[in-house]
Amino acid sequence: MKIIERKMNKVYTYIKLVLCSAFLVAASCETNELDLTEDPNFLTPSQASPDFFLNSIQEDFARHLEGDATGDPQDNFQTGGNVNGDGLSILGQELTRLMPFGSRDYQGGYQDIDTDDEWDNAYRGILFDIRNMAPLAQEAGLTRHLGIAQFVEAYVIVSMVDFYGDIPYTEAARAPEILNPILDSGASVYDAALTLLDAAIVNFTNNTSANPSTDFFYNNDYSKWVKATNTLKLKIYLQRRLVDSGAATSFNAIVASGNYIQDTADDLDWTWTATSASQPDTRHPRYGLNYASAGAGDYISNWMANQMQVGDDPRIRYYYYRQVTEAPGQEAAPDEELLTCSLQTPPPHYVSGGFTFCALPNGYWGRDHGDDEGGPPDGLLKTAHGVYPTGGRFDDDSFEAIAQNANVNSFGAGGFGITPILDAFMVDFWIAEMAMASGNLAGAASALESAMNKQIAKVQSFAVNDTGGDLSFEPTTTDVTNFVNDVVANFNAAASDAKWDILGEQHFVGHYGNGIETYNFYRRTGFPTTLQPNREPSPGAFIRSMYYPNQAVTSNPNITQKADQTTQVFWDTNPAGSFPVAN
Amino acid sequence: MKVKKLFGAIVTMLCLAATTYAQEKTITGTVTDQTGVPLPGVNIVVEGTSNGTQTDFDGNYAINASSGQTLLFTYIGQKAERRLIEATSTINLQMQEDAQALEEVIVTALGIKREKQALGYAVAEVGSEELEERAEGDIGRILTGKASGVNITQQSGLSGSGTNIVIRGFNSFSQSNQPLFIVDGVPFNADTNASGRQGSRQDFINGNNGSSRFLDLDPNSIESVNVLKGLAASTLYGSLGRNGVILITTKAGAGGAGTKKTEISVTSSFFFNEIASTPDYQNQYGNGFDQAFGWFFSNWGPSFDRGGVSGWGNSTSFDDAGTLPHPYSTASFSAAFPEFQGARYNWQPYDNFGNFFRTGTVTNTSINVAGASEDGKVSYNANYGYLKDIGFTPGNSLNRNNFGIGGRAQLSNKFTMSGALNYARTKFISPPVALSQGNGATGGGSSVFGDLFFTPRSVDVAGLPFQNPLDGSSVYYRQNNSIQHPLWTINNSGTQQETNRVFGNMGLQYDISDNLNLIYRLGIDNYSENNLNYQNRGGVNSNSNDIRVQSGIYETWNNTNTIWDHNIAINGDYDITEKVGTTFNLGFNGRREVFAQSGVSSDGQQVFGVLQHFNFLNQNEIQGSFQRNVIGLYGQIEFDYDNIFFLTLAGRNDWVSNLAKDNRALFYPSASLSFVPTTAFEDLKGDALGYLKFRAGYGTSAGFPDQNSDSYPVANRLSLDTQDFQDNTGTNIVSNSTGLTLGNPNLKPEQVSEIEIGLESRWWDNRISLDISLFQRTTTDLIVTQPLDPSSGFFRTNTNVGEIRGEGIELDLGLNLIRSESDGFNWNTNINFTANETEVTDLGNDTDLIVYSGFGNLGNAAIQGEPLGVIYGSRVARDGSGNLVVNAAGDYVQDSQDGIIGDPNPDFVTNMINSFSYKNFSLGFQMNYTHGGDIYSSTISTLLGRGLITETLDRENTFILPGVQQSDGRVNDVQINNSDYFFSNVLFGPSELQVYDASVIRLQEVSVAYSLPKKFLDKTPFGSLSFTVSGQNLWYDAINTPDGANFDPNVSGTGVGNGFGFDFLNGPSSKRYGLSVKATF
């Protein structure tokens, strides 16, 4: 018994030893490690690459205009609101009848929260990445990287001023030193943009250690980048022509130099390559949202479709694809199920103004400005986006449902489209506006003609992207010439304000796909006055700038919300209240 | 070996004693409890001497004493008894339970057993009889209403969906508020990993079905649950205990109680599981708008009567027989459904909702074996549990297998070994339940309920084929096929979580002396959760037109979570003087948490129906990991003075691994005092007052950053995306971008402190007991995920700001109204009452508002001066005098600024638990009542806005919204029709209009039990046999919501987390009823 006991004592001693040492090992190694502050699920900032940064900056630049909210894992999903795949260009298009606006009052038409994502993309997605890339690029002598970044920054801050007015700039993107940037005046931000562009031109022309690995726009052709930079300067001078007495001189000097985007081949556009539908989705954002098996979600703008149809505009088959030959209440019988307003009488102010109501003949099925109805089952019936600029279907009178798996043609160009940013035709419109403002009517007419010709040619070049389309429905050269000649003749024949209206109408139609330009034009000139007004007879004063985003207002004590939507940006010296008239 | 020695010594001693003192004699006997079961370990001393012994495991004892001396019998929980020794040498004794339960021992922090009267804080206890044989397999849901101060919400009525537990209200809005689970003394991961995979913000949008991992516990294997509510109670657990602690002792872990013989108990149950919240649908009107027919989502169409203003006879859509063209008779369906070309469809109401659901069944078997060695020094327990819970929703089920074994061995050389090991295998299957607001699913998912609830009365869900026979895609009644058929969803889409889990512990105790021991305990909790989320191609999400949903999705990933927990403590127990005693505990605790997720997400299904990654075009990685270590040193010392005063002082210092070195440590103390006047002043004690105790406690704790806020709040990140875009050749372009979050090296732990006072009392011979607790809790230096103005360069940062303050009252009233001896009629009632409120008292200077759950424009917000969690969302515009503003069309105008639209915090919650027993019958029921608190309900607004329930029968007249006209401020006089009223305002108007009061009264549980009398069982192998018929959630009424909606506010639309007060069509609730049998051998 004693022997056993001794043995057992030994065993217990052994167990004790093992347990104690096991405990010490366990407790002293992994469990006691207290420096676990780095996140293994991300890179650290020191691992950044200037090329990768520039890729992100370029793509976010495109999403600054449109498509910021789709498929982005970091997007801040919101219920309701106007946030589905938008961007400044979409907001601008909705405000200028290029796309329908779905609210009966302007004050609440956009909420402060609707532009949280645009603001985040501009500052965090673009400016802050530029700030973080710059020292790396400078150190490595990557001047082209810097030049492209300066160009993008200039465009972004200018357009932010255009939509918000005063914005954070000098103190922006300087975290962690500054977390609550103050607002800078819009005018000073414009000046800063011009300075950036001068620096960009230097960086496009000096020696560089290497080109960027990916230049989405010009494939590392820096003479084109210089043209684009001068073109952006033109845009800036034009936009502040009401407040800058030297604007015309500066504008004309660049035009005289000829070193700007004159040829459509030099256009600065973002191309949606449509090489993949997911992971990543590279289709045009509007295409992705609309060319789905349940059909279109977006409506087209009745004002614009009517403008084009009435004027025999040769672009109508490129812009819009009709799924049916007739809309309810037009050739077809009214249908409460599919189009409630087909049974309704137009509001008095539509009747008195002679505006179209509800839908249009020949199957053009869209929505009026301010129509806030819910969505009936019309996705495979209403008019969809066409081949330009969305990469949808060319309208060849096939009248088929879009995006049906059984019909390979129903996918059109598969989302291979563009977001137009700075184009040769745009410059011609600017030249026309400058000429009008200075009383040079002949100059305006020739610029208008040039703008239309360039833009229509650009649009027509997209038809081939819809490989299944019957291109015999394309307008002939004569059709186009006749159209342009008619417009120019009308323009020449018109009185002053009517000239502005014609210029404005063509400006709007030509800029389909870029609402930044049209929204600015509308607030600079107040034209066209012929736009279809809101369905609501008293929708309140027009939106002269956007509310500051909710997140900025609630997080940054240096930004207080505007009283309402009527605050004008610095270059908008037009009357308050009922300006522009066509609301 | 030692036992034998001891035995020998005793025998020798007895013999010696017998021969030396002839006048003494040996007294023998058996001690039993009041039910006649032998009591082992009863202390017996001869009064006035040091002569004493204990009963053995058969309750037998033998002691030498002389006539005239008195034997004193004492045993914990029993009344002390004295017996004078007279002529007889046999004294058998039946002890009586000490009804005052003064010396009731309960398990407190770290498994330390203490007398209840010594505690300076509230501890709620729930025994196995309140947990066993329940229709729910989820321990969280069973605990609903059983303890005051504990608020439990289910995600939905789906079997296996998550469960939210919050004790004493929220004390943080960025850190987890879920309590710490301790099973058999070691931490147990009770997290919820949602089945949605799009990051924590998106989880609840794209499907929030994930089970809460306490689901892996079999309630039938639980011996007891103690809830430590206050901070003074949980200081020793440190930061992990700040939300309260649910202390669970499993039957396996409880091994060691020293059962005499092996006992086997078997519980077997069978329940039916049915939908409890079927709306009261109207059957007068069908699909359409404005009394005109159309294949809409909505039900504002013509009447099912031919005549009348709304009769179908007015419409050209119908033929003379009142039939419509079959919805599949259109040209686009001609190839797929030739049989329906030219077919007609009857215009009639269908029970489409009721027919969709089924009656589920719950089968539950649990076997428990417990036993001990002859000498009681080795004991063991083994259990097996099986649960099969088939939900009332097709495609939903829960399957669980549990094994557990545990035991304790008291070794001869001062060592005691104990251990328990449990294995759980849980499989949860569910159709997808993405967020819905009444028109299908939102985001990138599908929702079976989102597509079902709005179904018009005239559409026969079950009668319409759901699958296109040509390509397998979903087909449904709407003409552009923009609704995914709910039956297609059931048959082609789903989520699964299959979890294998092992948890257990091993402990070794060494008794250094009678007063001092050393305990080491190792705990391990490891689970591997295999997730699957899939949908065949051909689905529809017309809200997002998500290409992945259309193309088919297949995602598989595994979550592995491991907790290692080491605990070493030295425990002492000394009497300083005769009246002052002290106990102390000093310990070290090391805890390591490791979480790893990895898998593959695919889309672009090639061959319909084949669910393997190879059959999908695109693959993307799913990967994430997290680790954190927390080290703690703790100590606790307790003094007691003559069982009158008890003072406990405790403190713990924690170090955490995910904060910067200077900020990673925090010390937090606690103190509590208990005073028992009825012991101090004997006169106080009388017929009326039997027991009175006052207590007061002060406790503190800390919150360290966790997965709930940000696992690595100090880190600055750079995100890399290898699939950001493609060039025109299809080559991926890689990008990197600065992260969303600004790392904050200055981040500190948040601090919580709490003052709690209370009293416990027993009256009239325990007929009435009343416990009251009052607490006030303050959280400072809140770790806040503070939104930054993105113009700074970052989206958010983690910072310490502000203060929230909560206070509350908890009341427990016990009434033993009728009490009779043995098996007469007994009635007792327990009522508990909880009211608490939490207010945001400071948010720092930089922030007005933090929406911390839900969406930025519809979520729970922290706003200074407001209750924590107010619902923030879009409002109806008001004019200067506060009138609602209406536009020219007659609809409400939305304010351009969002604001507070509701407060989801209830005013109070009260529960009543009743039990009656008579002879072998017992009847019990539990009622719950929640007063106040708002809920944003998509279920109610959808049922109203789509014209489905009885409230919408009044639809032929016009409506005028109360308010003023926007243009001229006149009192609104614009008439609108039914659909504009219900559809455009009630359902799709500003979010304010979808908020309802969530007060609800509920019959939570009912049970009738019969146990067979012992005499029937004498000749059977059964020790006991009982039958119970019971039901759960058999009736409820959300009193301030539209009756026709029959809405159950017990739903958590934002999933398990800090969000509350939202319902996004997350699913109906369930009611269960059935029979269970329990037998022991």
Short mmCIF file of N, CA, C and O in Angstrom, two decimals, chain A residues 12 19 23 30 32-36 39 41 43 45 49 52 55 59 76-79 111-112 119 124 128-129 173 175 275 278-280 289 294 336-337 376-377 536 551 555-556, chain B residues 201 290 292 295-296 413 442 478 480 508 520 545 603 620 625 629 631 657 664 717-718 723-724 726 734 736-738 788-789 791-793 795 846 855 857 888 894-895 897-898:
data_model
loop_
_atom_site.label_atom_id
_atom_site.label_comp_id
_atom_site.label_asym_id
_atom_site.label_seq_id
_atom_site.Cartn_x
_atom_site.Cartn_y
_atom_site.Cartn_z
N TYR A 12 1.11 12.36 -8.84
CA TYR A 12 0.50 13.66 -8.59
C TYR A 12 1.50 14.79 -8.76
O TYR A 12 1.17 15.84 -9.30
N LEU A 19 0.68 20.35 -15.29
CA LEU A 19 -0.37 21.36 -15.31
C LEU A 19 0.20 22.76 -15.16
O LEU A 19 -0.17 23.67 -15.88
N PHE A 23 0.05 25.47 -18.04
CA PHE A 23 -0.61 26.74 -17.79
C PHE A 23 0.32 27.90 -18.15
O PHE A 23 -0.08 28.86 -18.78
N GLU A 30 0.37 32.91 -26.53
CA GLU A 30 -0.67 33.56 -27.31
C GLU A 30 -1.61 34.43 -26.49
O GLU A 30 -1.88 35.56 -26.83
N ASN A 32 -1.24 35.90 -23.80
CA ASN A 32 -0.71 37.11 -23.18
C ASN A 32 -0.23 38.16 -24.16
O ASN A 32 0.21 39.23 -23.76
N GLU A 33 -0.29 37.83 -25.45
CA GLU A 33 0.15 38.79 -26.45
C GLU A 33 -0.80 39.98 -26.44
O GLU A 33 -2.00 39.83 -26.62
N LEU A 34 -0.26 41.17 -26.22
CA LEU A 34 -1.14 42.32 -26.09
C LEU A 34 -0.96 43.36 -27.19
O LEU A 34 -1.56 44.42 -27.15
N ASP A 35 -0.12 43.06 -28.16
CA ASP A 35 0.04 44.02 -29.25
C ASP A 35 -0.61 43.49 -30.52
O ASP A 35 0.04 42.97 -31.41
N LEU A 36 -1.92 43.59 -30.57
CA LEU A 36 -2.64 43.10 -31.74
C LEU A 36 -3.50 44.24 -32.28
O LEU A 36 -4.71 44.18 -32.28
N ASP A 39 -4.91 45.61 -38.33
CA ASP A 39 -6.02 44.84 -38.87
C ASP A 39 -5.53 43.94 -40.01
O ASP A 39 -5.10 44.45 -41.05
N ASN A 41 -7.06 42.32 -42.06
CA ASN A 41 -7.97 42.25 -43.19
C ASN A 41 -7.75 43.37 -44.22
O ASN A 41 -8.50 43.47 -45.19
N LEU A 43 -4.61 46.21 -46.07
CA LEU A 43 -3.22 46.65 -46.16
C LEU A 43 -3.03 47.79 -45.17
O LEU A 43 -3.99 48.40 -44.71
N PRO A 45 -1.36 51.68 -44.71
CA PRO A 45 -1.12 52.80 -45.63
C PRO A 45 0.29 52.78 -46.22
O PRO A 45 0.50 53.25 -47.35
N SER A 49 0.33 51.97 -53.40
CA SER A 49 1.02 52.14 -54.67
C SER A 49 0.41 53.34 -55.40
O SER A 49 -0.81 53.47 -55.48
N PHE A 52 -1.99 52.20 -58.15
CA PHE A 52 -3.28 51.72 -57.63
C PHE A 52 -4.13 52.88 -57.14
O PHE A 52 -5.35 52.90 -57.32
N ASN A 55 -5.63 54.59 -60.18
CA ASN A 55 -6.75 53.82 -60.72
C ASN A 55 -8.03 54.10 -59.95
O ASN A 55 -9.10 54.29 -60.52
N GLU A 59 -11.49 56.03 -61.36
CA GLU A 59 -12.80 55.40 -61.35
C GLU A 59 -13.78 56.19 -60.48
O GLU A 59 -14.93 56.38 -60.85
N ASN A 76 -23.56 53.49 -48.74
CA ASN A 76 -24.38 53.65 -47.55
C ASN A 76 -25.83 53.56 -47.99
O ASN A 76 -26.47 54.53 -48.27
N PHE A 77 -26.33 52.35 -48.06
CA PHE A 77 -27.67 52.11 -48.58
C PHE A 77 -28.72 52.91 -47.81
O PHE A 77 -28.70 52.97 -46.61
N GLN A 78 -29.60 53.52 -48.55
CA GLN A 78 -30.66 54.28 -47.93
C GLN A 78 -32.00 53.78 -48.46
O GLN A 78 -32.09 53.38 -49.61
N THR A 79 -32.99 53.88 -47.62
CA THR A 79 -34.30 53.57 -48.15
C THR A 79 -34.85 54.82 -48.80
O THR A 79 -34.57 55.92 -48.37
N GLN A 111 -33.54 65.35 -50.37
CA GLN A 111 -33.28 65.55 -48.95
C GLN A 111 -31.79 65.69 -48.73
O GLN A 111 -30.97 65.30 -49.58
N ASP A 112 -31.45 66.21 -47.56
CA ASP A 112 -30.02 66.39 -47.29
C ASP A 112 -29.28 65.05 -47.36
O ASP A 112 -28.12 64.98 -47.74
N TRP A 119 -20.99 63.35 -51.81
CA TRP A 119 -20.04 64.13 -51.00
C TRP A 119 -18.90 63.23 -50.53
O TRP A 119 -17.72 63.59 -50.62
N ARG A 124 -13.62 61.87 -49.82
CA ARG A 124 -12.87 60.73 -49.30
C ARG A 124 -12.35 59.88 -50.46
O ARG A 124 -11.19 59.47 -50.48
N PHE A 128 -9.02 62.81 -50.96
CA PHE A 128 -8.13 62.27 -49.92
C PHE A 128 -7.15 61.26 -50.51
O PHE A 128 -5.99 61.21 -50.11
N ASP A 129 -7.61 60.50 -51.49
CA ASP A 129 -6.68 59.60 -52.17
C ASP A 129 -5.60 60.40 -52.91
O ASP A 129 -4.44 60.00 -52.94
N ALA A 173 -9.76 67.25 -46.62
CA ALA A 173 -8.87 66.10 -46.86
C ALA A 173 -7.56 66.28 -46.12
O ALA A 173 -6.49 65.98 -46.64
N ALA A 175 -7.28 65.20 -42.74
CA ALA A 175 -7.33 64.39 -41.52
C ALA A 175 -5.96 63.72 -41.35
O ALA A 175 -5.30 63.43 -42.34
N THR A 275 -17.34 44.68 -69.98
CA THR A 275 -16.67 43.39 -70.12
C THR A 275 -17.13 42.40 -69.07
O THR A 275 -16.85 41.20 -69.17
N SER A 278 -20.64 41.40 -63.27
CA SER A 278 -20.47 41.44 -61.82
C SER A 278 -19.03 41.08 -61.50
O SER A 278 -18.35 40.41 -62.29
N GLN A 279 -18.60 41.52 -60.37
CA GLN A 279 -17.25 41.24 -59.87
C GLN A 279 -16.16 41.52 -60.91
O GLN A 279 -15.43 40.59 -61.25
N PRO A 280 -16.00 42.70 -61.39
CA PRO A 280 -16.78 43.91 -61.14
C PRO A 280 -17.85 44.10 -62.20
O PRO A 280 -17.79 43.50 -63.26
N LEU A 289 -29.06 49.16 -64.14
CA LEU A 289 -30.27 49.33 -63.35
C LEU A 289 -31.53 49.07 -64.16
O LEU A 289 -32.60 48.85 -63.59
N ALA A 294 -36.90 42.10 -65.39
CA ALA A 294 -38.20 42.71 -65.12
C ALA A 294 -38.37 44.03 -65.85
O ALA A 294 -39.39 44.69 -65.72
N GLU A 336 -55.80 52.24 -66.76
CA GLU A 336 -55.52 52.68 -65.40
C GLU A 336 -54.45 51.84 -64.75
O GLU A 336 -53.67 52.30 -63.93
N GLU A 337 -54.40 50.56 -65.13
CA GLU A 337 -53.41 49.67 -64.53
C GLU A 337 -52.00 50.13 -64.87
O GLU A 337 -51.14 50.20 -64.03
N PRO A 376 -46.30 51.08 -61.78
CA PRO A 376 -47.12 49.97 -62.26
C PRO A 376 -46.25 48.92 -62.98
O PRO A 376 -45.05 49.15 -63.16
N PRO A 377 -46.84 47.80 -63.38
CA PRO A 377 -46.04 46.77 -64.06
C PRO A 377 -45.75 47.13 -65.51
O PRO A 377 -46.27 46.51 -66.42
N GLU A 536 -47.18 69.80 -60.18
CA GLU A 536 -47.75 70.59 -59.09
C GLU A 536 -47.78 72.05 -59.54
O GLU A 536 -46.76 72.59 -59.95
N GLN A 551 -24.63 64.00 -43.43
CA GLN A 551 -23.48 63.59 -42.60
C GLN A 551 -22.55 64.76 -42.35
O GLN A 551 -21.98 64.89 -41.26
N SER A 555 -22.04 66.10 -38.53
CA SER A 555 -20.74 65.75 -37.98
C SER A 555 -19.80 66.93 -37.89
O SER A 555 -18.88 66.93 -37.10
N ASN A 556 -20.00 67.91 -38.72
CA ASN A 556 -19.03 68.99 -38.81
C ASN A 556 -19.65 70.28 -38.31
O ASN A 556 -20.50 70.88 -38.97
N ARG B 201 -23.01 46.15 -41.62
CA ARG B 201 -24.09 47.09 -41.91
C ARG B 201 -25.14 46.48 -42.81
O ARG B 201 -26.29 46.83 -42.76
N ASP B 290 -57.70 51.77 -57.37
CA ASP B 290 -58.84 52.66 -57.54
C ASP B 290 -60.08 51.92 -58.07
O ASP B 290 -60.75 52.38 -59.00
N ALA B 292 -60.28 49.64 -59.97
CA ALA B 292 -60.12 49.11 -61.32
C ALA B 292 -59.15 47.94 -61.25
O ALA B 292 -58.20 47.96 -60.47
N TRP B 295 -52.98 43.81 -62.68
CA TRP B 295 -52.10 42.83 -62.02
C TRP B 295 -51.03 43.56 -61.23
O TRP B 295 -49.86 43.54 -61.54
N PHE B 296 -51.46 44.22 -60.18
CA PHE B 296 -50.58 45.04 -59.36
C PHE B 296 -50.06 44.25 -58.16
O PHE B 296 -50.50 43.13 -57.88
N ASN B 413 -5.75 13.01 -2.17
CA ASN B 413 -4.66 13.85 -1.68
C ASN B 413 -4.93 15.33 -1.88
O ASN B 413 -4.12 16.08 -2.42
N THR B 442 -35.36 44.37 -50.79
CA THR B 442 -34.48 45.48 -51.10
C THR B 442 -33.06 44.94 -51.14
O THR B 442 -32.79 43.86 -50.63
N ARG B 478 -47.56 39.03 -62.11
CA ARG B 478 -47.40 40.41 -62.59
C ARG B 478 -46.85 40.40 -64.01
O ARG B 478 -45.98 39.61 -64.36
N ASN B 480 -44.92 42.15 -65.99
CA ASN B 480 -43.52 42.19 -66.40
C ASN B 480 -42.69 41.25 -65.53
O ASN B 480 -41.48 41.33 -65.49
N LEU B 508 -9.03 21.90 -11.79
CA LEU B 508 -8.26 21.17 -10.79
C LEU B 508 -8.22 22.05 -9.55
O LEU B 508 -7.84 23.22 -9.62
N TYR B 520 -7.47 25.89 -10.62
CA TYR B 520 -7.12 26.26 -11.99
C TYR B 520 -8.22 25.70 -12.89
O TYR B 520 -8.64 24.55 -12.73
N ASN B 545 -32.83 45.43 -59.20
CA ASN B 545 -32.44 44.79 -60.46
C ASN B 545 -31.05 44.18 -60.35
O ASN B 545 -30.25 44.24 -61.28
N ASP B 603 -21.17 33.96 -58.50
CA ASP B 603 -22.41 34.28 -59.18
C ASP B 603 -22.27 33.91 -60.65
O ASP B 603 -21.20 33.57 -61.12
N ASN B 620 -15.42 35.18 -55.96
CA ASN B 620 -14.74 36.20 -55.18
C ASN B 620 -14.47 35.63 -53.79
O ASN B 620 -15.15 34.71 -53.34
N SER B 625 -10.68 37.96 -40.47
CA SER B 625 -10.24 37.34 -39.22
C SER B 625 -10.09 38.40 -38.15
O SER B 625 -10.01 39.59 -38.43
N ASN B 629 -7.00 39.47 -27.21
CA ASN B 629 -6.67 38.89 -25.91
C ASN B 629 -7.06 39.85 -24.81
O ASN B 629 -6.86 41.06 -24.93
N ILE B 631 -6.49 40.12 -20.63
CA ILE B 631 -5.88 39.53 -19.43
C ILE B 631 -6.42 40.29 -18.23
O ILE B 631 -6.51 41.52 -18.27
N SER B 657 -5.78 43.72 -25.93
CA SER B 657 -4.73 43.72 -26.95
C SER B 657 -4.99 44.66 -28.12
O SER B 657 -4.09 44.90 -28.91
N ARG B 664 -4.50 50.70 -22.81
CA ARG B 664 -5.10 49.37 -22.89
C ARG B 664 -5.50 48.79 -21.54
O ARG B 664 -6.12 47.74 -21.51
N ARG B 717 -5.99 51.93 -42.24
CA ARG B 717 -6.10 50.86 -43.23
C ARG B 717 -6.00 51.41 -44.65
O ARG B 717 -6.33 52.56 -44.91
N LEU B 718 -5.63 50.54 -45.52
CA LEU B 718 -5.64 50.83 -46.94
C LEU B 718 -6.38 49.67 -47.59
O LEU B 718 -6.01 48.51 -47.42
N GLN B 723 -10.64 43.77 -58.06
CA GLN B 723 -11.69 43.71 -59.08
C GLN B 723 -12.45 45.02 -59.12
O GLN B 723 -13.67 45.05 -59.10
N ASP B 724 -11.70 46.12 -59.14
CA ASP B 724 -12.37 47.41 -59.08
C ASP B 724 -13.02 47.75 -60.42
O ASP B 724 -14.12 48.28 -60.46
N GLN B 726 -12.53 46.99 -65.08
CA GLN B 726 -11.82 46.27 -66.13
C GLN B 726 -11.57 47.20 -67.30
O GLN B 726 -12.38 48.08 -67.58
N VAL B 734 -6.57 46.98 -60.81
CA VAL B 734 -6.46 46.94 -59.35
C VAL B 734 -6.38 48.36 -58.82
O VAL B 734 -5.75 49.22 -59.44
N ASN B 736 -6.10 50.84 -55.06
CA ASN B 736 -6.14 50.92 -53.59
C ASN B 736 -6.66 52.29 -53.17
O ASN B 736 -6.56 53.27 -53.93
N SER B 737 -7.25 52.31 -52.00
CA SER B 737 -7.91 53.52 -51.54
C SER B 737 -7.80 53.58 -50.02
O SER B 737 -7.78 52.53 -49.37
N THR B 738 -7.75 54.79 -49.50
CA THR B 738 -7.67 54.91 -48.05
C THR B 738 -8.94 54.37 -47.41
O THR B 738 -10.01 54.43 -47.99
N LEU B 788 -17.63 61.05 -39.41
CA LEU B 788 -16.87 62.27 -39.68
C LEU B 788 -17.44 62.88 -40.96
O LEU B 788 -17.97 62.17 -41.81
N ASP B 789 -17.31 64.18 -41.05
CA ASP B 789 -17.62 64.79 -42.34
C ASP B 789 -16.60 64.24 -43.33
O ASP B 789 -15.40 64.43 -43.16
N SER B 791 -15.50 65.26 -45.86
CA SER B 791 -14.59 66.25 -46.41
C SER B 791 -13.30 66.31 -45.61
O SER B 791 -12.32 66.89 -46.05
N SER B 792 -13.29 65.67 -44.45
CA SER B 792 -12.03 65.56 -43.70
C SER B 792 -11.11 64.54 -44.33
O SER B 792 -9.90 64.58 -44.14
N GLY B 793 -11.66 63.60 -45.07
CA GLY B 793 -10.87 62.53 -45.67
C GLY B 793 -11.26 61.16 -45.14
O GLY B 793 -10.94 60.15 -45.74
N PHE B 795 -14.47 58.69 -43.25
CA PHE B 795 -15.91 58.53 -43.12
C PHE B 795 -16.32 58.49 -41.65
O PHE B 795 -17.40 58.89 -41.28
N ASP B 846 -18.79 67.88 -31.21
CA ASP B 846 -18.71 67.84 -32.67
C ASP B 846 -19.90 67.17 -33.33
O ASP B 846 -20.01 67.19 -34.54
N PHE B 855 -30.59 52.51 -41.09
CA PHE B 855 -30.09 53.36 -42.16
C PHE B 855 -29.92 54.77 -41.64
O PHE B 855 -30.55 55.17 -40.68
N ASN B 857 -31.18 57.32 -42.81
CA ASN B 857 -32.45 58.04 -42.82
C ASN B 857 -33.60 57.21 -42.26
O ASN B 857 -34.75 57.54 -42.45
N ALA B 888 -50.87 70.03 -53.12
CA ALA B 888 -52.07 70.26 -53.91
C ALA B 888 -52.78 68.97 -54.30
O ALA B 888 -53.98 68.95 -54.51
N GLN B 894 -43.20 65.84 -47.59
CA GLN B 894 -42.11 65.34 -46.74
C GLN B 894 -41.19 66.48 -46.37
O GLN B 894 -40.79 67.29 -47.21
N ASP B 895 -40.84 66.55 -45.10
CA ASP B 895 -39.89 67.55 -44.63
C ASP B 895 -38.52 67.24 -45.25
O ASP B 895 -38.13 66.09 -45.33
N GLN B 897 -35.79 67.81 -43.94
CA GLN B 897 -34.89 67.37 -42.87
C GLN B 897 -35.54 66.23 -42.09
O GLN B 897 -36.70 66.32 -41.73
N ASP B 898 -34.77 65.20 -41.85
CA ASP B 898 -35.28 64.11 -41.04
C ASP B 898 -35.31 64.50 -39.57
O ASP B 898 -34.64 65.44 -39.15
#
